[in-house]
């Protein structure tokens, strides 16, 4: 055969692999409101930068009619491309072939891609749209999942791993996203669960829809599995691109610096009015973050779950930081079980990938209640404490208003290793609020007074003047400075610049044993 004929054959075979074995399958995919694997790659990657790996791979199974169904690519497209000019490895399951189900060859392609990502030191993104293990291939399909999970774990904290759920992701398939750093889902088309509605109904008698059991809204707001939920694939993949622009390629690099036209010394005049001096009044901490961040932009993680704690990536002076902030607009900003888990994982991620931490503190304490205590608030709260104490990246905390009790300690106080701690003049750092403290310390005097109410107010005033005034913690050396709120952005940027070369060593050990 002439070389030109071979080239034509190559072109035709490659095009056929992209089209899929059944032209009607593409129409069915579109009819469901879903894009094809290649259409998704076109949205995720910079135009014309995708290089495919093993496009002609086919399975070798022969049973149950598979011998006559051997499409090229075996239901998953793998390769690498650029996002904002930086290398990213990606695999995209193709639901048009075997419903995206994973077989031996399918898994081998993903293994190869993850190994390449490790070798190159670049992020890996998985676009999931598959019906679980390929039943016709039996145990070899299950072993394929095991290989993915093992690599997910080995690469944890080494390169960023992002899972995007764009269709069904059931059974064992759900555990790879669970091992990823971030999980994105699209409402209406994405579902993720270990056992489906039919099994749930058969075993428990509960009737639930696919979306009601494991849809995007459920995992974004109730389970906390999803980082973000989107209404369509386009906005979802744009957010993945935005997230990747904030992350380093691997744990040996610093996050990318993006020059900003937002002046580093810009004062935050709006902060005076945004945060009420009265600690009992509410406000939205995200508005504070918008004032502090370059151009008001930030990427919030899990905004619908554990909303009493805001975790976000932002830039200050062009450099990426991770922000952990109490949210007074939800549950008064208390720490509870979900918030502690959310904060702990975010802190550990930032520390693994050299992202400095800024903590904005306005916390009245841990959420009291029988449910919280019986649910293990002690061990769950310890997760956030453990994460902060083990973090070696630059760490700065700013107390905006109240910081009471153990929650003050846990929110990266100086005593657990924050490099710098600042406070606004409205800060109240104490074991508890003045009202509660007076009720405990002066209980007998108040009860014996002719006018208990007047005596209580007097003792509250005394306690506040002695221990809850803005400068007590500074006098004790637990606050480095009390700053004008309007200077917060310049102070943070200067401080982070000073800490950029920070180097800290942890004791030699195989690994720690974090609370579970």
Coordinates of C-alpha atoms in Angstrom, one line a residue:
X1 CA 0.0 0.0 0.0
X2 CA 1.3 3.4 -1.0
X3 CA 2.3 5.7 2.0
X4 CA -0.3 8.2 1.0
X5 CA -2.9 5.5 1.2
X6 CA -1.7 4.6 4.7
X7 CA -1.9 8.2 5.7
X8 CA -5.5 8.4 4.4
X9 CA -6.3 5.2 6.3
X10 CA -4.8 6.8 9.5
X11 CA -6.8 9.9 9.0
X12 CA -10.0 8.0 8.4
X13 CA -9.4 5.7 11.4
X14 CA -8.7 8.6 13.7
X15 CA -11.8 10.4 12.5
X16 CA -13.9 7.3 13.0
X17 CA -12.6 6.9 16.5
X18 CA -13.7 10.4 17.3
X19 CA -17.2 10.0 15.8
X20 CA -17.7 6.7 17.6
X21 CA -19.1 3.4 16.2
X22 CA -22.8 4.6 16.2
X23 CA -23.6 8.0 14.7
X24 CA -27.0 7.9 16.5
X25 CA -25.2 7.6 19.9
X26 CA -24.0 11.2 19.5
X27 CA -27.5 12.4 18.9
X28 CA -28.7 10.5 22.0
X29 CA -25.9 12.1 24.0
X30 CA -27.0 15.6 22.8
X31 CA -30.6 14.8 23.4
X32 CA -29.8 14.2 27.1
X33 CA -28.3 17.6 27.3
X34 CA -24.8 16.2 27.4
X35 CA -21.7 16.9 25.3
X36 CA -19.4 14.3 23.8
X37 CA -15.9 13.6 25.2
X38 CA -14.1 15.6 22.6
X39 CA -16.6 18.5 22.8
X40 CA -15.8 18.6 26.6
X41 CA -12.1 18.6 25.9
X42 CA -12.5 21.5 23.5
X43 CA -14.1 23.5 26.3
X44 CA -11.6 22.6 29.0
X45 CA -8.3 23.0 27.0
X46 CA -6.8 25.9 25.2
X47 CA -7.7 25.6 21.5
X48 CA -5.7 23.2 19.4
X49 CA -3.5 22.0 22.3
X50 CA -4.8 18.5 22.9
X51 CA -2.5 15.6 22.2
X52 CA -4.3 12.2 22.5
X53 CA -2.7 9.1 23.9
X54 CA -3.7 5.6 22.7
X55 CA -6.6 6.6 20.5
X56 CA -6.6 3.2 18.8
X57 CA -6.6 1.1 22.0
X58 CA -9.2 -1.7 22.0
X59 CA -10.3 -4.3 24.5
X60 CA -9.3 -8.0 24.1
X61 CA -12.4 -9.5 25.8
X62 CA -14.3 -12.1 23.8
X63 CA -17.2 -13.2 26.0
X64 CA -20.9 -12.0 25.9
X65 CA -20.7 -10.6 22.4
X66 CA -17.7 -8.3 23.1
X67 CA -15.6 -9.9 20.3
X68 CA -17.8 -8.2 17.8
X69 CA -17.8 -4.8 19.6
X70 CA -14.3 -3.4 19.7
X71 CA -14.4 0.3 19.1
X72 CA -11.2 2.3 19.0
X73 CA -10.4 4.2 22.3
X74 CA -12.5 1.7 24.3
X75 CA -14.8 4.4 25.7
X76 CA -12.3 6.8 27.1
X77 CA -10.2 9.6 25.5
X78 CA -6.9 10.3 27.2
X79 CA -4.1 12.8 26.6
X80 CA -2.7 16.2 27.6
X81 CA -3.2 19.8 26.6
X82 CA -2.8 23.3 27.9
X83 CA -5.0 25.4 30.3
X84 CA -4.0 29.0 30.3
X85 CA -0.7 27.9 28.7
X86 CA 0.1 25.3 31.3
X87 CA 0.2 21.5 30.9
X88 CA -2.8 19.5 32.2
X89 CA -3.4 15.8 31.7
X90 CA -7.0 14.7 31.2
X91 CA -9.2 11.7 30.5
X92 CA -12.8 11.9 29.3
X93 CA -15.1 8.9 29.4
X94 CA -17.2 8.5 26.3
X95 CA -20.7 7.4 27.2
X96 CA -21.4 6.5 23.6
X97 CA -19.3 3.4 23.9
X98 CA -20.4 0.8 26.4
X99 CA -22.1 3.6 28.4
X100 CA -18.7 4.7 29.4
X101 CA -18.3 1.5 31.5
X102 CA -14.8 0.7 32.6
X103 CA -13.0 -2.4 31.3
X104 CA -9.5 -3.6 31.4
X105 CA -8.2 -1.6 28.4
X106 CA -10.2 1.5 29.5
X107 CA -8.6 1.3 32.9
X108 CA -5.1 0.8 31.5
X109 CA -5.4 4.0 29.5
X110 CA -6.3 5.9 32.6
X111 CA -3.5 4.3 34.5
X112 CA -1.1 5.3 31.8
X113 CA -2.3 8.9 31.8
X114 CA -2.0 9.2 35.6
X115 CA 1.5 7.8 35.5
X116 CA 2.4 10.3 32.8
X117 CA 1.0 13.1 34.9
X118 CA 3.1 12.0 37.9
X119 CA 6.2 11.8 35.7
X120 CA 5.6 15.2 34.2
X121 CA 4.5 16.8 37.5
X122 CA 1.2 18.3 36.1
X123 CA -2.4 18.2 37.2
X124 CA -4.8 15.5 36.1
X125 CA -8.5 16.1 35.4
X126 CA -11.0 13.3 35.0
X127 CA -14.2 13.9 33.1
X128 CA -16.5 11.2 34.4
X129 CA -19.5 9.9 32.4
X130 CA -19.6 6.2 32.9
X131 CA -21.9 3.4 34.1
X132 CA -19.4 1.8 36.4
X133 CA -17.5 -1.5 35.8
X134 CA -18.0 -3.3 32.5
X135 CA -19.9 -6.3 33.7
X136 CA -19.0 -8.5 30.7
X137 CA -15.3 -8.3 31.7
X138 CA -15.9 -9.3 35.3
X139 CA -13.1 -9.1 37.9
X140 CA -10.5 -7.5 35.5
X141 CA -12.8 -4.4 35.4
X142 CA -12.8 -4.2 39.2
X143 CA -9.0 -4.6 39.2
X144 CA -8.9 -1.6 36.9
X145 CA -10.6 0.5 39.4
X146 CA -8.2 -0.6 42.1
X147 CA -5.3 0.6 39.9
X148 CA -6.9 4.0 39.6
X149 CA -7.6 4.3 43.4
X150 CA -4.0 3.3 44.1
X151 CA -2.7 6.0 41.9
X152 CA -5.2 8.6 43.3
X153 CA -3.7 7.9 46.7
X154 CA -0.1 7.9 45.6
X155 CA -0.6 11.2 43.8
X156 CA -2.5 12.9 46.7
X157 CA -0.6 16.0 47.7
X158 CA 1.8 15.5 44.8
X159 CA -0.2 16.9 41.8
X160 CA -3.7 18.5 41.9
X161 CA -6.4 16.0 41.0
X162 CA -9.8 17.2 39.8
X163 CA -12.8 15.1 39.1
X164 CA -15.7 16.4 37.0
X165 CA -19.0 14.4 37.1
X166 CA -20.9 14.8 33.8
X167 CA -23.1 11.8 33.9
X168 CA -23.5 8.7 36.0
X169 CA -20.7 7.8 38.4
X170 CA -21.9 4.8 40.4
X171 CA -20.5 2.0 42.6
X172 CA -16.7 1.8 42.7
X173 CA -16.4 4.6 40.2
X174 CA -17.5 7.1 42.9
X175 CA -14.4 6.5 45.0
X176 CA -11.9 8.0 42.5
X177 CA -13.7 11.4 42.7
X178 CA -13.8 11.0 46.5
X179 CA -10.0 10.6 46.5
X180 CA -9.6 13.7 44.3
X181 CA -8.9 17.2 45.6
X182 CA -11.9 18.8 43.9
X183 CA -15.2 17.4 42.6
X184 CA -17.4 19.4 40.1
X185 CA -20.9 18.3 39.2
X186 CA -23.5 19.5 36.7
X187 CA -27.1 19.5 37.8
X188 CA -29.6 17.4 35.9
X189 CA -27.1 15.1 34.2
X190 CA -24.7 14.1 36.9
X191 CA -25.3 11.5 39.7
X192 CA -22.9 9.9 42.0
X193 CA -23.7 7.1 44.5
X194 CA -22.3 3.8 45.8
X195 CA -25.7 2.0 45.5
X196 CA -28.4 3.1 43.2
X197 CA -32.1 3.8 43.9
X198 CA -33.2 0.3 42.9
X199 CA -30.8 -1.3 45.4
X200 CA -31.8 1.2 48.1
X201 CA -35.5 0.4 47.6
X202 CA -34.8 -3.3 47.7
X203 CA -32.8 -3.2 50.8
X204 CA -34.4 -0.4 52.9
X205 CA -37.7 0.1 51.2
X206 CA -36.9 3.8 50.7
X207 CA -38.0 5.3 47.3
X208 CA -35.7 7.9 45.9
X209 CA -34.9 9.3 42.4
X210 CA -31.4 9.2 41.0
X211 CA -31.0 13.0 41.5
X212 CA -32.6 12.8 45.0
X213 CA -30.1 10.1 46.0
X214 CA -26.9 11.4 44.4
X215 CA -27.5 14.5 42.3
X216 CA -25.4 17.6 42.1
X217 CA -27.5 19.6 44.5
X218 CA -27.4 16.8 47.1
X219 CA -23.6 16.4 47.0
X220 CA -23.0 20.2 46.9
X221 CA -25.2 21.0 49.9
X222 CA -25.9 17.9 51.9
X223 CA -23.1 15.4 51.7
X224 CA -20.2 17.8 51.0
X225 CA -18.8 15.5 48.3
X226 CA -19.0 18.1 45.5
X227 CA -16.9 21.2 45.5
X228 CA -19.3 23.0 43.2
X229 CA -22.6 22.4 41.4
X230 CA -23.2 24.0 38.0
X231 CA -26.2 24.4 35.7
X232 CA -24.4 23.5 32.5
X233 CA -21.2 21.9 31.3
X234 CA -19.8 25.1 29.8
X235 CA -19.9 27.1 33.1
X236 CA -18.6 24.0 34.9
X237 CA -15.5 23.6 32.7
X238 CA -14.9 27.3 32.8
X239 CA -14.7 27.1 36.6
X240 CA -12.3 24.2 36.3
X241 CA -10.1 26.3 34.1
X242 CA -10.3 29.2 36.7
X243 CA -9.3 26.8 39.5
X244 CA -6.4 25.4 37.6
X245 CA -5.1 29.0 37.0
X246 CA -4.8 29.3 40.8
X247 CA -3.0 26.0 41.5
X248 CA 0.7 25.0 41.1
X249 CA 1.5 22.2 38.7
X250 CA 2.8 20.0 41.6
X251 CA 3.9 20.1 45.2
X252 CA 7.5 21.2 44.2
X253 CA 6.3 24.5 42.7
X254 CA 4.7 27.7 44.0
X255 CA 1.3 28.7 42.7
X256 CA 1.4 30.8 39.5
X257 CA 1.9 34.6 40.0
X258 CA -0.4 36.8 38.0
X259 CA 0.5 40.5 37.8
X260 CA -2.4 42.6 39.0
X261 CA -3.3 46.2 38.3
X262 CA -5.0 46.3 41.7
X263 CA -2.6 48.4 43.9
X264 CA -1.2 46.4 46.8
X265 CA -1.5 49.4 49.0
X266 CA -5.2 50.0 48.1
X267 CA -7.1 50.9 51.3
X268 CA -10.3 49.0 52.2
X269 CA -12.5 51.9 53.2
X270 CA -15.6 49.8 52.7
X271 CA -14.6 47.5 55.5
X272 CA -15.5 50.1 58.1
X273 CA -19.2 49.8 57.2
X274 CA -19.2 46.2 56.1
X275 CA -18.4 44.8 59.5
X276 CA -20.6 46.1 62.3
X277 CA -18.8 46.9 65.6
X278 CA -21.6 45.2 67.5
X279 CA -20.5 41.6 67.7
X280 CA -24.1 40.3 67.8
X281 CA -24.9 41.8 64.3
X282 CA -24.4 39.7 61.2
X283 CA -22.6 40.4 57.9
X284 CA -21.4 38.4 54.9
X285 CA -17.6 37.6 55.2
X286 CA -17.5 37.1 51.5
X287 CA -18.0 40.8 51.0
X288 CA -14.9 41.4 53.2
X289 CA -12.9 38.9 51.1
X290 CA -14.0 40.7 47.9
X291 CA -12.5 44.0 49.3
X292 CA -9.2 42.3 50.3
X293 CA -8.7 40.2 47.1
X294 CA -7.1 41.4 43.9
X295 CA -9.9 42.8 41.7
X296 CA -12.5 41.3 44.2
X297 CA -12.0 37.8 42.6
X298 CA -11.9 34.6 44.6
X299 CA -12.8 30.9 44.1
X300 CA -14.9 29.6 46.9
X301 CA -14.8 25.9 47.8
X302 CA -18.0 24.1 48.8
X303 CA -20.1 27.3 49.2
X304 CA -23.3 25.4 49.8
X305 CA -22.0 23.0 52.4
X306 CA -20.9 24.0 55.9
X307 CA -21.7 27.6 55.0
X308 CA -20.6 28.8 58.4
X309 CA -17.0 28.5 57.3
X310 CA -15.8 30.1 54.0
X311 CA -12.9 28.4 52.3
X312 CA -11.5 30.2 49.2
X313 CA -8.5 30.7 46.9
X314 CA -7.7 34.3 46.1
X315 CA -4.8 36.5 45.0
X316 CA -3.2 39.2 47.1
X317 CA -0.7 41.2 45.2
X318 CA -0.8 38.7 42.4
X319 CA 0.1 35.8 44.7
X320 CA -2.3 33.0 45.5
X321 CA -3.5 32.5 49.1
X322 CA -6.0 30.1 50.8
X323 CA -8.5 31.9 52.9
X324 CA -10.3 30.3 55.8
X325 CA -13.0 32.6 57.3
X326 CA -15.8 32.3 59.8
X327 CA -19.2 33.3 58.2
X328 CA -21.3 35.3 60.7
X329 CA -24.2 35.3 58.1
X330 CA -24.7 31.5 58.8
X331 CA -25.0 30.1 62.3
X332 CA -23.2 33.2 63.6
X333 CA -20.0 31.7 62.2
X334 CA -19.7 28.9 64.8
X335 CA -17.5 25.9 64.2
X336 CA -19.4 22.6 64.0
X337 CA -18.7 19.1 62.6
X338 CA -19.1 19.9 58.9
X339 CA -17.3 23.2 59.1
X340 CA -14.4 21.5 61.0
X341 CA -14.1 18.8 58.3
X342 CA -14.4 21.4 55.5
X343 CA -11.7 23.6 56.9
X344 CA -9.3 20.8 57.8
X345 CA -9.3 19.4 54.3
X346 CA -8.8 22.8 52.7
X347 CA -5.9 23.7 55.1
X348 CA -4.2 20.4 54.3
X349 CA -4.6 20.9 50.6
X350 CA -3.2 24.4 50.7
X351 CA -0.2 23.2 52.8
X352 CA 0.5 20.3 50.4
X353 CA 0.7 22.7 47.5
X354 CA 2.6 25.6 49.0
X355 CA -0.4 28.0 49.2
X356 CA -0.1 30.4 52.2
X357 CA -3.0 30.6 54.6
X358 CA -4.9 33.6 55.7
X359 CA -7.5 33.1 58.5
X360 CA -10.2 35.7 59.0
X361 CA -11.5 35.1 62.5
X362 CA -14.9 36.1 63.9
X363 CA -16.0 33.0 65.8
X364 CA -18.3 32.8 68.9
X365 CA -17.2 29.2 69.7
X366 CA -18.1 25.6 68.8
X367 CA -21.8 24.8 68.2
X368 CA -23.2 23.5 71.5
X369 CA -25.7 20.6 71.5
X370 CA -26.3 16.9 72.2
X371 CA -26.2 16.1 68.4
X372 CA -22.8 17.8 68.1
X373 CA -21.3 16.1 71.1
X374 CA -22.7 12.7 70.2
X375 CA -21.7 13.2 66.6
X376 CA -18.1 13.6 67.6
X377 CA -17.4 17.3 67.6
X378 CA -14.3 16.6 69.7
X379 CA -12.6 14.5 67.1
X380 CA -14.0 16.4 64.2
X381 CA -13.0 19.7 65.6
X382 CA -9.5 18.2 66.3
X383 CA -9.2 17.6 62.5
X384 CA -9.1 21.4 61.9
X385 CA -6.7 21.9 64.8
X386 CA -4.4 19.1 63.5
X387 CA -4.4 20.5 60.0
X388 CA -3.4 24.0 61.1
X389 CA -0.8 22.7 63.6
X390 CA 0.8 20.6 60.9
X391 CA 0.9 23.3 58.2
X392 CA 4.3 24.7 57.3
X393 CA 3.2 27.3 54.7
X394 CA 3.1 31.0 55.7
X395 CA 0.1 31.4 58.1
X396 CA -1.5 34.8 59.1
X397 CA -4.6 35.3 61.1
X398 CA -6.7 38.4 61.5
X399 CA -9.3 38.7 64.3
X400 CA -12.0 40.9 63.0
X401 CA -14.4 40.8 66.0
X402 CA -15.0 38.1 68.5
X403 CA -12.7 35.1 69.0
X404 CA -13.9 33.0 72.0
X405 CA -12.7 29.9 73.7
X406 CA -11.3 26.8 72.0
X407 CA -12.6 28.0 68.6
X408 CA -10.2 31.0 68.8
X409 CA -7.3 28.6 69.4
X410 CA -8.4 26.3 66.5
X411 CA -8.7 29.2 64.0
X412 CA -4.9 29.4 63.7
X413 CA -4.1 31.5 66.7
X414 CA -0.5 32.3 67.5
X415 CA -0.4 29.6 70.1
X416 CA -0.8 26.8 67.5
X417 CA 1.8 28.3 65.1
X418 CA 0.5 31.2 63.1
X419 CA 3.5 33.2 61.9
X420 CA 1.7 36.5 62.4
X421 CA -1.6 37.4 64.1
X422 CA -3.3 40.8 63.7
X423 CA -6.6 42.1 65.1
X424 CA -8.9 44.9 64.4
X425 CA -9.8 47.4 67.1
X426 CA -13.2 45.7 67.4
X427 CA -11.7 42.4 68.5
X428 CA -12.8 40.5 71.6
X429 CA -10.4 37.7 72.3
X430 CA -11.4 35.8 75.4
X431 CA -12.4 32.5 77.0
X432 CA -16.0 33.5 76.4
X433 CA -18.1 36.6 76.0
X434 CA -18.3 39.1 78.8
X435 CA -21.9 38.3 79.5
X436 CA -21.3 34.5 80.0
X437 CA -18.1 35.1 81.9
X438 CA -19.8 37.5 84.4
X439 CA -22.5 34.9 85.0
X440 CA -19.9 32.3 85.9
X441 CA -17.4 34.4 87.8
X442 CA -19.8 36.6 89.7
X443 CA -22.7 34.3 90.1
X444 CA -22.9 34.6 93.9
X445 CA -22.4 38.4 94.0
X446 CA -25.1 38.9 91.3
X447 CA -27.5 36.6 93.2
X448 CA -26.9 38.3 96.5
X449 CA -27.3 41.9 95.2
X450 CA -30.3 44.1 95.9
X451 CA -30.5 44.7 92.2
X452 CA -29.2 41.6 90.4
X453 CA -29.7 43.0 86.9
X454 CA -27.7 46.2 87.7
X455 CA -25.0 44.1 89.5
X456 CA -24.7 41.8 86.4
X457 CA -24.3 44.8 84.1
X458 CA -21.6 46.2 86.4
X459 CA -19.7 42.9 86.4
X460 CA -20.0 42.5 82.7
X461 CA -18.5 46.0 82.3
X462 CA -15.7 45.2 84.7
X463 CA -14.8 41.9 82.9
X464 CA -14.8 43.6 79.5
X465 CA -12.6 46.4 80.7
X466 CA -10.1 43.9 82.3
X467 CA -9.9 41.1 79.8
X468 CA -12.0 41.7 76.6
X469 CA -10.6 45.0 75.5
X470 CA -8.9 45.2 72.1
X471 CA -5.4 45.4 73.5
X472 CA -5.3 42.6 76.1
X473 CA -4.1 39.9 73.7
X474 CA -1.6 42.4 72.2
X475 CA -0.3 43.1 75.7
X476 CA 0.2 39.4 76.2
X477 CA 2.1 39.0 73.0
X478 CA -0.6 36.9 71.3
X479 CA -1.4 39.6 68.7
X480 CA 1.4 41.1 66.7
X481 CA -0.5 44.3 66.1
X482 CA -3.9 46.0 66.3
X483 CA -4.5 47.4 62.8
X484 CA -6.8 49.8 61.1
X485 CA -9.3 47.6 59.2
X486 CA -8.7 49.7 56.1
X487 CA -5.0 48.7 56.1
X488 CA -5.7 44.9 56.2
X489 CA -4.9 44.3 52.5
X490 CA -1.6 46.2 52.5
X491 CA -0.6 44.6 55.8
X492 CA -1.4 41.1 54.5
X493 CA 0.5 41.6 51.2
X494 CA 3.6 43.0 53.0
X495 CA 3.5 40.2 55.6
X496 CA 3.1 37.5 52.9
X497 CA 6.0 38.9 51.0
X498 CA 8.2 38.8 54.1
X499 CA 7.2 35.1 54.7
X500 CA 7.5 34.0 51.1
X501 CA 10.8 32.2 51.8
X502 CA 9.6 30.6 55.0
X503 CA 11.1 27.1 55.6
X504 CA 9.9 24.8 58.3
X505 CA 10.9 21.3 59.2
X506 CA 8.6 18.7 60.8
X507 CA 9.9 15.8 62.9
X508 CA 11.0 12.8 60.9
X509 CA 8.2 10.2 60.8
X510 CA 6.4 7.9 58.4
X511 CA 3.2 9.9 58.7
X512 CA 1.0 11.4 61.5
X513 CA -2.2 9.9 62.8
X514 CA -4.8 12.6 62.3
X515 CA -8.1 12.3 64.2
X516 CA -10.9 10.5 62.4

